[in-house]
mmCIF file of C-alpha atoms in Angstrom:
data_model
loop_
_atom_site.group_PDB
_atom_site.id
_atom_site.type_symbol
_atom_site.label_atom_id
_atom_site.label_comp_id
_atom_site.label_asym_id
_atom_site.label_seq_id
_atom_site.Cartn_x
_atom_site.Cartn_y
_atom_site.Cartn_z
ATOM 1 C CA UNK A 988 55.129 106.557 135.914
ATOM 2 C CA UNK A 989 52.216 107.935 133.866
ATOM 3 C CA UNK A 990 50.081 109.219 136.743
ATOM 4 C CA UNK A 991 48.521 111.992 134.639
ATOM 5 C CA UNK A 992 47.503 109.697 131.785
ATOM 6 C CA UNK A 993 43.788 108.713 131.862
ATOM 7 C CA UNK A 994 44.535 105.135 130.726
ATOM 8 C CA UNK A 995 47.057 104.737 133.552
ATOM 9 C CA UNK A 996 44.661 106.185 136.150
ATOM 10 C CA UNK A 997 41.851 103.797 135.246
ATOM 11 C CA UNK A 998 44.354 100.911 135.213
ATOM 12 C CA UNK A 999 45.364 101.743 138.804
ATOM 13 C CA UNK A 1000 41.695 101.988 139.833
ATOM 14 C CA UNK A 1001 41.008 98.562 138.343
ATOM 15 C CA UNK A 1002 44.057 97.075 140.074
ATOM 16 C CA UNK A 1003 42.976 98.571 143.400
ATOM 17 C CA UNK A 1004 39.438 97.276 142.897
ATOM 18 C CA UNK A 1005 40.835 93.790 142.312
ATOM 19 C CA UNK A 1006 42.996 93.931 145.442
ATOM 20 C CA UNK A 1007 40.295 95.403 147.684
ATOM 21 C CA UNK A 1008 37.635 93.213 146.099
ATOM 22 C CA UNK A 1009 39.629 90.246 147.373
ATOM 23 C CA UNK A 1010 39.969 91.694 150.880
ATOM 24 C CA UNK A 1011 36.531 90.487 152.019
ATOM 25 C CA UNK A 1012 37.571 86.888 151.338
ATOM 26 C CA UNK A 1013 40.841 87.351 153.225
ATOM 27 C CA UNK A 1014 39.034 88.894 156.195
ATOM 28 C CA UNK A 1015 36.572 86.010 156.250
ATOM 29 C CA UNK A 1016 39.431 83.489 156.286
ATOM 30 C CA UNK A 1017 41.345 85.357 158.988
ATOM 31 C CA UNK A 1018 38.302 85.548 161.255
ATOM 32 C CA UNK A 1019 38.167 81.733 161.416
ATOM 33 C CA UNK A 1020 40.957 81.816 164.030
ATOM 34 C CA UNK A 1021 41.388 85.420 165.117
ATOM 35 C CA UNK A 1022 38.974 87.838 166.761
ATOM 36 C CA UNK A 1023 37.870 90.804 164.687
ATOM 37 C CA UNK A 1024 40.078 93.132 166.735
ATOM 38 C CA UNK A 1025 43.114 90.854 166.411
ATOM 39 C CA UNK A 1026 42.573 90.540 162.649
ATOM 40 C CA UNK A 1027 42.467 94.311 162.234
ATOM 41 C CA UNK A 1028 45.472 94.817 164.499
ATOM 42 C CA UNK A 1029 47.573 92.238 162.641
ATOM 43 C CA UNK A 1030 46.576 93.792 159.327
ATOM 44 C CA UNK A 1031 47.698 97.258 160.410
ATOM 45 C CA UNK A 1032 50.867 96.079 162.176
ATOM 46 C CA UNK A 1033 52.136 94.088 159.194
ATOM 47 C CA UNK A 1034 51.346 96.954 156.824
ATOM 48 C CA UNK A 1035 53.320 99.322 159.046
ATOM 49 C CA UNK A 1036 56.272 96.924 159.315
ATOM 50 C CA UNK A 1037 56.482 96.549 155.529
ATOM 51 C CA UNK A 1038 56.453 100.329 155.160
ATOM 52 C CA UNK A 1039 58.868 100.958 158.061
ATOM 53 C CA UNK A 1040 62.047 101.295 155.909
ATOM 54 C CA UNK A 1041 60.254 103.933 153.817
ATOM 55 C CA UNK A 1042 58.916 105.596 156.965
ATOM 56 C CA UNK A 1043 62.412 105.994 158.407
ATOM 57 C CA UNK A 1044 63.767 107.210 155.065
ATOM 58 C CA UNK A 1045 61.015 109.831 154.715
ATOM 59 C CA UNK A 1046 61.074 111.164 158.298
ATOM 60 C CA UNK A 1047 63.158 114.067 157.003
ATOM 61 C CA UNK A 1048 60.105 115.237 155.043
ATOM 62 C CA UNK A 1049 57.868 115.262 158.124
ATOM 63 C CA UNK A 1050 56.737 118.807 158.923
ATOM 64 C CA UNK A 1051 54.711 119.969 161.902
ATOM 65 C CA UNK A 1052 52.050 121.517 159.656
ATOM 66 C CA UNK A 1053 51.479 118.144 157.947
ATOM 67 C CA UNK A 1054 51.211 116.133 161.159
ATOM 68 C CA UNK A 1055 47.417 116.522 161.688
ATOM 69 C CA UNK A 1056 46.679 115.532 158.091
ATOM 70 C CA UNK A 1057 49.042 112.544 158.268
ATOM 71 C CA UNK A 1058 47.323 111.385 161.462
ATOM 72 C CA UNK A 1059 43.996 111.649 159.643
ATOM 73 C CA UNK A 1060 45.410 109.611 156.747
ATOM 74 C CA UNK A 1061 46.745 106.940 159.112
ATOM 75 C CA UNK A 1062 43.993 106.596 161.676
ATOM 76 C CA UNK A 1063 40.841 107.898 159.953
ATOM 77 C CA UNK A 1064 41.825 106.557 156.534
ATOM 78 C CA UNK A 1065 43.109 103.089 157.525
ATOM 79 C CA UNK A 1066 43.415 102.171 161.208
ATOM 80 C CA UNK A 1067 39.875 102.794 162.482
ATOM 81 C CA UNK A 1068 38.112 101.525 159.302
ATOM 82 C CA UNK A 1069 40.124 98.285 159.528
ATOM 83 C CA UNK A 1070 38.599 97.614 162.954
ATOM 84 C CA UNK A 1071 35.133 98.714 161.833
ATOM 85 C CA UNK A 1072 35.120 96.415 158.796
ATOM 86 C CA UNK A 1073 36.339 93.285 160.581
ATOM 87 C CA UNK A 1074 33.847 93.847 163.408
ATOM 88 C CA UNK A 1075 31.003 94.286 160.930
ATOM 89 C CA UNK A 1076 32.032 91.146 159.008
ATOM 90 C CA UNK A 1077 31.323 89.048 162.104
ATOM 91 C CA UNK A 1078 27.613 89.793 161.830
ATOM 92 C CA UNK A 1079 26.737 90.726 158.228
ATOM 93 C CA UNK A 1080 27.365 89.006 154.895
ATOM 94 C CA UNK A 1081 29.846 90.131 152.278
ATOM 95 C CA UNK A 1082 27.147 91.211 149.829
ATOM 96 C CA UNK A 1083 25.746 93.753 152.253
ATOM 97 C CA UNK A 1084 29.265 94.852 153.222
ATOM 98 C CA UNK A 1085 30.093 95.446 149.578
ATOM 99 C CA UNK A 1086 26.880 97.397 149.041
ATOM 100 C CA UNK A 1087 27.537 99.703 151.982
ATOM 101 C CA UNK A 1088 31.159 100.157 150.901
ATOM 102 C CA UNK A 1089 29.814 101.730 147.699
ATOM 103 C CA UNK A 1090 28.692 104.737 149.745
ATOM 104 C CA UNK A 1091 32.312 105.982 149.777
ATOM 105 C CA UNK A 1092 32.039 108.255 146.675
ATOM 106 C CA UNK A 1093 28.849 109.807 148.049
ATOM 107 C CA UNK A 1094 30.516 110.653 151.363
ATOM 108 C CA UNK A 1095 33.592 111.888 149.504
ATOM 109 C CA UNK A 1096 31.468 114.354 147.541
ATOM 110 C CA UNK A 1097 29.461 115.464 150.592
ATOM 111 C CA UNK A 1098 32.540 115.973 152.778
ATOM 112 C CA UNK A 1099 34.248 117.824 149.937
ATOM 113 C CA UNK A 1100 31.316 120.203 149.452
ATOM 114 C CA UNK A 1101 30.730 120.818 153.167
ATOM 115 C CA UNK A 1102 34.302 121.144 154.457
ATOM 116 C CA UNK A 1103 36.737 121.440 151.542
ATOM 117 C CA UNK A 1104 34.865 123.827 149.219
ATOM 118 C CA UNK A 1105 34.675 121.264 146.428
ATOM 119 C CA UNK A 1106 32.867 122.690 143.415
ATOM 120 C CA UNK A 1107 29.516 121.053 142.686
ATOM 121 C CA UNK A 1108 29.303 119.493 139.208
ATOM 122 C CA UNK A 1109 26.047 118.090 137.861
ATOM 123 C CA UNK A 1110 27.734 115.649 135.470
ATOM 124 C CA UNK A 1111 29.829 114.277 138.320
ATOM 125 C CA UNK A 1112 26.711 113.855 140.436
ATOM 126 C CA UNK A 1113 24.954 112.008 137.616
ATOM 127 C CA UNK A 1114 27.995 109.750 137.367
ATOM 128 C CA UNK A 1115 27.788 109.090 141.108
ATOM 129 C CA UNK A 1116 24.146 108.029 140.825
ATOM 130 C CA UNK A 1117 24.719 105.857 137.741
ATOM 131 C CA UNK A 1118 27.731 104.170 139.322
ATOM 132 C CA UNK A 1119 25.920 103.609 142.612
ATOM 133 C CA UNK A 1120 22.944 102.028 140.837
ATOM 134 C CA UNK A 1121 25.300 99.769 138.895
ATOM 135 C CA UNK A 1122 27.222 98.760 142.038
ATOM 136 C CA UNK A 1123 24.103 98.062 144.094
ATOM 137 C CA UNK A 1124 22.511 96.169 141.217
ATOM 138 C CA UNK A 1125 25.598 94.021 140.708
ATOM 139 C CA UNK A 1126 25.843 93.195 144.402
ATOM 140 C CA UNK A 1127 22.160 92.352 144.848
ATOM 141 C CA UNK A 1128 21.654 90.527 141.529
ATOM 142 C CA UNK A 1129 20.726 86.944 142.248
ATOM 143 C CA UNK A 1130 21.116 87.384 145.996
ATOM 144 C CA UNK A 1131 18.525 87.391 148.732
ATOM 145 C CA UNK A 1132 19.492 90.149 151.105
ATOM 146 C CA UNK A 1133 17.615 90.463 154.349
ATOM 147 C CA UNK A 1134 17.415 94.216 154.818
ATOM 148 C CA UNK A 1135 15.601 93.650 158.085
ATOM 149 C CA UNK A 1136 18.896 92.389 159.473
ATOM 150 C CA UNK A 1137 20.626 95.739 158.964
ATOM 151 C CA UNK A 1138 21.728 96.761 162.442
ATOM 152 C CA UNK A 1139 24.478 98.572 164.262
ATOM 153 C CA UNK A 1140 27.082 96.297 162.653
ATOM 154 C CA UNK A 1141 26.059 97.491 159.191
ATOM 155 C CA UNK A 1142 26.257 101.054 160.450
ATOM 156 C CA UNK A 1143 29.918 100.406 161.303
ATOM 157 C CA UNK A 1144 30.633 100.122 157.569
ATOM 158 C CA UNK A 1145 28.651 103.284 156.871
ATOM 159 C CA UNK A 1146 30.830 105.030 159.452
ATOM 160 C CA UNK A 1147 33.969 103.595 157.819
ATOM 161 C CA UNK A 1148 32.939 104.911 154.385
ATOM 162 C CA UNK A 1149 32.403 108.372 155.859
ATOM 163 C CA UNK A 1150 35.946 108.164 157.271
ATOM 164 C CA UNK A 1151 37.209 107.227 153.799
ATOM 165 C CA UNK A 1152 35.509 110.348 152.449
ATOM 166 C CA UNK A 1153 37.254 112.503 155.053
ATOM 167 C CA UNK A 1154 40.610 110.860 154.353
ATOM 168 C CA UNK A 1155 40.491 111.205 150.561
ATOM 169 C CA UNK A 1156 39.537 114.888 150.769
ATOM 170 C CA UNK A 1157 42.227 115.558 153.381
ATOM 171 C CA UNK A 1158 44.975 114.005 151.275
ATOM 172 C CA UNK A 1159 43.800 115.835 148.160
ATOM 173 C CA UNK A 1160 43.569 119.223 149.898
ATOM 174 C CA UNK A 1161 46.387 119.093 152.449
ATOM 175 C CA UNK A 1162 49.038 116.591 151.359
ATOM 176 C CA UNK A 1163 49.340 116.926 147.582
ATOM 177 C CA UNK A 1164 52.845 118.373 147.991
ATOM 178 C CA UNK A 1165 54.032 114.974 149.271
ATOM 179 C CA UNK A 1166 54.476 111.852 147.159
ATOM 180 C CA UNK A 1167 52.249 108.824 147.608
ATOM 181 C CA UNK A 1168 55.112 106.906 149.218
ATOM 182 C CA UNK A 1169 55.757 109.750 151.678
ATOM 183 C CA UNK A 1170 52.081 110.097 152.626
ATOM 184 C CA UNK A 1171 51.602 106.368 153.149
ATOM 185 C CA UNK A 1172 54.860 105.588 154.948
ATOM 186 C CA UNK A 1173 54.646 108.594 157.286
ATOM 187 C CA UNK A 1174 50.983 108.013 158.152
ATOM 188 C CA UNK A 1175 51.584 104.311 158.892
ATOM 189 C CA UNK A 1176 54.608 105.237 161.008
ATOM 190 C CA UNK A 1177 52.100 106.317 163.681
ATOM 191 C CA UNK A 1178 49.552 103.508 163.294
ATOM 192 C CA UNK A 1179 52.096 100.682 163.662
ATOM 193 C CA UNK A 1180 52.914 101.302 167.349
ATOM 194 C CA UNK A 1181 49.204 101.710 168.152
ATOM 195 C CA UNK A 1182 48.450 98.342 166.530
ATOM 196 C CA UNK A 1183 51.328 96.636 168.375
ATOM 197 C CA UNK A 1184 50.287 98.022 171.769
ATOM 198 C CA UNK A 1185 46.718 96.860 171.210
ATOM 199 C CA UNK A 1186 47.730 93.347 170.096
ATOM 200 C CA UNK A 1187 49.891 92.916 173.217
ATOM 201 C CA UNK A 1188 46.752 93.345 175.332
ATOM 202 C CA UNK A 1189 44.866 90.500 173.595
ATOM 203 C CA UNK A 1190 44.833 86.775 174.342
ATOM 204 C CA UNK A 1191 46.267 84.581 171.561
ATOM 205 C CA UNK A 1192 45.862 81.255 173.395
ATOM 206 C CA UNK A 1193 42.465 80.500 171.769
ATOM 207 C CA UNK A 1194 44.014 81.300 168.379
ATOM 208 C CA UNK A 1195 46.819 78.744 168.758
ATOM 209 C CA UNK A 1196 44.240 76.105 169.712
ATOM 210 C CA UNK A 1197 42.383 76.637 166.423
ATOM 211 C CA UNK A 1198 43.120 74.216 163.555
ATOM 212 C CA UNK A 1199 44.868 75.771 160.540
ATOM 213 C CA UNK A 1200 45.539 79.071 162.307
ATOM 214 C CA UNK A 1201 48.843 79.562 160.393
ATOM 215 C CA UNK A 1202 46.867 79.498 157.122
ATOM 216 C CA UNK A 1203 44.423 82.029 158.527
ATOM 217 C CA UNK A 1204 47.354 84.204 159.613
ATOM 218 C CA UNK A 1205 48.740 84.104 156.066
ATOM 219 C CA UNK A 1206 45.419 85.446 154.804
ATOM 220 C CA UNK A 1207 45.713 88.386 157.212
ATOM 221 C CA UNK A 1208 49.353 88.865 156.176
ATOM 222 C CA UNK A 1209 48.285 89.153 152.538
ATOM 223 C CA UNK A 1210 45.544 91.544 153.607
ATOM 224 C CA UNK A 1211 48.022 93.730 155.489
ATOM 225 C CA UNK A 1212 50.945 93.687 153.062
ATOM 226 C CA UNK A 1213 49.164 93.694 149.705
ATOM 227 C CA UNK A 1214 45.634 94.819 150.529
ATOM 228 C CA UNK A 1215 46.722 97.640 152.824
ATOM 229 C CA UNK A 1216 50.355 98.747 152.493
ATOM 230 C CA UNK A 1217 50.814 98.289 148.754
ATOM 231 C CA UNK A 1218 47.253 99.328 147.896
ATOM 232 C CA UNK A 1219 47.460 102.527 149.950
ATOM 233 C CA UNK A 1220 50.766 103.404 148.278
ATOM 234 C CA UNK A 1221 48.992 103.293 144.914
ATOM 235 C CA UNK A 1222 45.848 105.039 146.140
ATOM 236 C CA UNK A 1223 47.676 107.906 147.844
ATOM 237 C CA UNK A 1224 49.806 108.403 144.749
ATOM 238 C CA UNK A 1225 46.721 108.452 142.538
ATOM 239 C CA UNK A 1226 44.777 110.954 144.686
ATOM 240 C CA UNK A 1227 47.400 113.609 143.981
ATOM 241 C CA UNK A 1228 46.575 113.532 140.253
ATOM 242 C CA UNK A 1229 42.798 113.037 140.062
ATOM 243 C CA UNK A 1230 39.721 114.389 141.815
ATOM 244 C CA UNK A 1231 38.792 113.024 145.236
ATOM 245 C CA UNK A 1232 35.435 111.713 144.002
ATOM 246 C CA UNK A 1233 37.029 109.984 141.005
ATOM 247 C CA UNK A 1234 39.528 108.269 143.303
ATOM 248 C CA UNK A 1235 36.747 107.079 145.599
ATOM 249 C CA UNK A 1236 34.847 105.586 142.633
ATOM 250 C CA UNK A 1237 37.125 102.549 142.985
ATOM 251 C CA UNK A 1238 34.470 101.202 145.375
ATOM 252 C CA UNK A 1239 32.073 100.999 142.432
ATOM 253 C CA UNK A 1240 34.444 98.730 140.511
ATOM 254 C CA UNK A 1241 35.026 96.370 143.445
ATOM 255 C CA UNK A 1242 31.720 94.454 142.891
ATOM 256 C CA UNK A 1243 32.886 93.569 139.373
ATOM 257 C CA UNK A 1244 35.669 91.521 140.932
ATOM 258 C CA UNK A 1245 33.244 90.033 143.425
ATOM 259 C CA UNK A 1246 31.446 88.631 140.368
ATOM 260 C CA UNK A 1247 34.810 87.495 138.979
ATOM 261 C CA UNK A 1248 35.524 85.471 142.121
ATOM 262 C CA UNK A 1249 32.027 84.033 141.840
ATOM 263 C CA UNK A 1250 32.761 82.863 138.271
ATOM 264 C CA UNK A 1251 36.025 81.294 139.437
ATOM 265 C CA UNK A 1252 34.010 79.509 142.106
ATOM 266 C CA UNK A 1253 31.612 78.124 139.489
ATOM 267 C CA UNK A 1254 28.838 80.734 139.492
ATOM 268 C CA UNK A 1255 27.212 81.847 136.231
ATOM 269 C CA UNK A 1256 27.506 85.365 134.828
ATOM 270 C CA UNK A 1257 24.367 86.726 133.152
ATOM 271 C CA UNK A 1258 23.464 89.536 130.763
ATOM 272 C CA UNK A 1259 22.104 91.431 133.771
ATOM 273 C CA UNK A 1260 25.532 91.284 135.408
ATOM 274 C CA UNK A 1261 27.144 92.673 132.264
ATOM 275 C CA UNK A 1262 24.559 95.462 132.131
ATOM 276 C CA UNK A 1263 25.308 96.543 135.696
ATOM 277 C CA UNK A 1264 29.058 96.378 134.997
ATOM 278 C CA UNK A 1265 28.535 98.680 132.008
ATOM 279 C CA UNK A 1266 26.605 101.065 134.255
ATOM 280 C CA UNK A 1267 29.493 101.165 136.718
ATOM 281 C CA UNK A 1268 32.044 101.949 134.023
ATOM 282 C CA UNK A 1269 29.744 104.628 132.555
ATOM 283 C CA UNK A 1270 29.403 106.205 136.008
ATOM 284 C CA UNK A 1271 33.172 106.234 136.526
ATOM 285 C CA UNK A 1272 33.586 107.812 133.093
ATOM 286 C CA UNK A 1273 31.067 110.589 133.861
ATOM 287 C CA UNK A 1274 32.667 111.290 137.241
ATOM 288 C CA UNK A 1275 36.018 111.933 135.569
ATOM 289 C CA UNK A 1276 34.709 113.738 132.467
ATOM 290 C CA UNK A 1277 35.921 117.331 132.293
#
């Protein structure tokens, strides 16, 4: 595959933005029957089960020196944020969740500078600001957000984005000698049992009494298999070939697909929307410019 080609890299970012931009809808559907903790646990368990054949195959590449970084990739990069996001979604709307998710590139840069000796680049920083403005503008355009409602649940997403920043920098700095498939399968090899043990402690009786719970389970299955396992395979492969901040800029593109779903649902797209989308793409371009 053409991982080092700029056109291929941006194509993967757009694909990931589409997949993760759809995850908020899937979470919302899943939460109609399942608790936030059950939804997150099912998501992580199914992702781990899909990756299990690859995990077993790649156990021969597992080295003791890589174990801490793989645990970071599994738990800090996926497991804990999955619980944080579903918990937050029970109390805040998707627009605010999407806005806070756009903090990921900022945390990626800050963590990189503070702990991974990432070189500071002014053009990259300008790109961060431009992209963030575009993302926030696109999310808030035409919406009435009640910022007075920002509470501890919103802070859960802020915490999750800081974990994403730690994860992306860790993979870039410590695990670049492994392939994306190896990183993802080995990291999820440890999160799967944790998710299973947790789910066995929960009560599913209220779930089975909920109408349409199989449909809601299918939404979580899609979230786990496509939105987690497959997406992380692509993301972890991409991180090895581009900068950490550029990889994290996928969160800027996600709102574009939120608008797309709005159009599908009958909402109108305006010139202002297109302007903010252009700002996002300009920011992503500046972040990756040599």
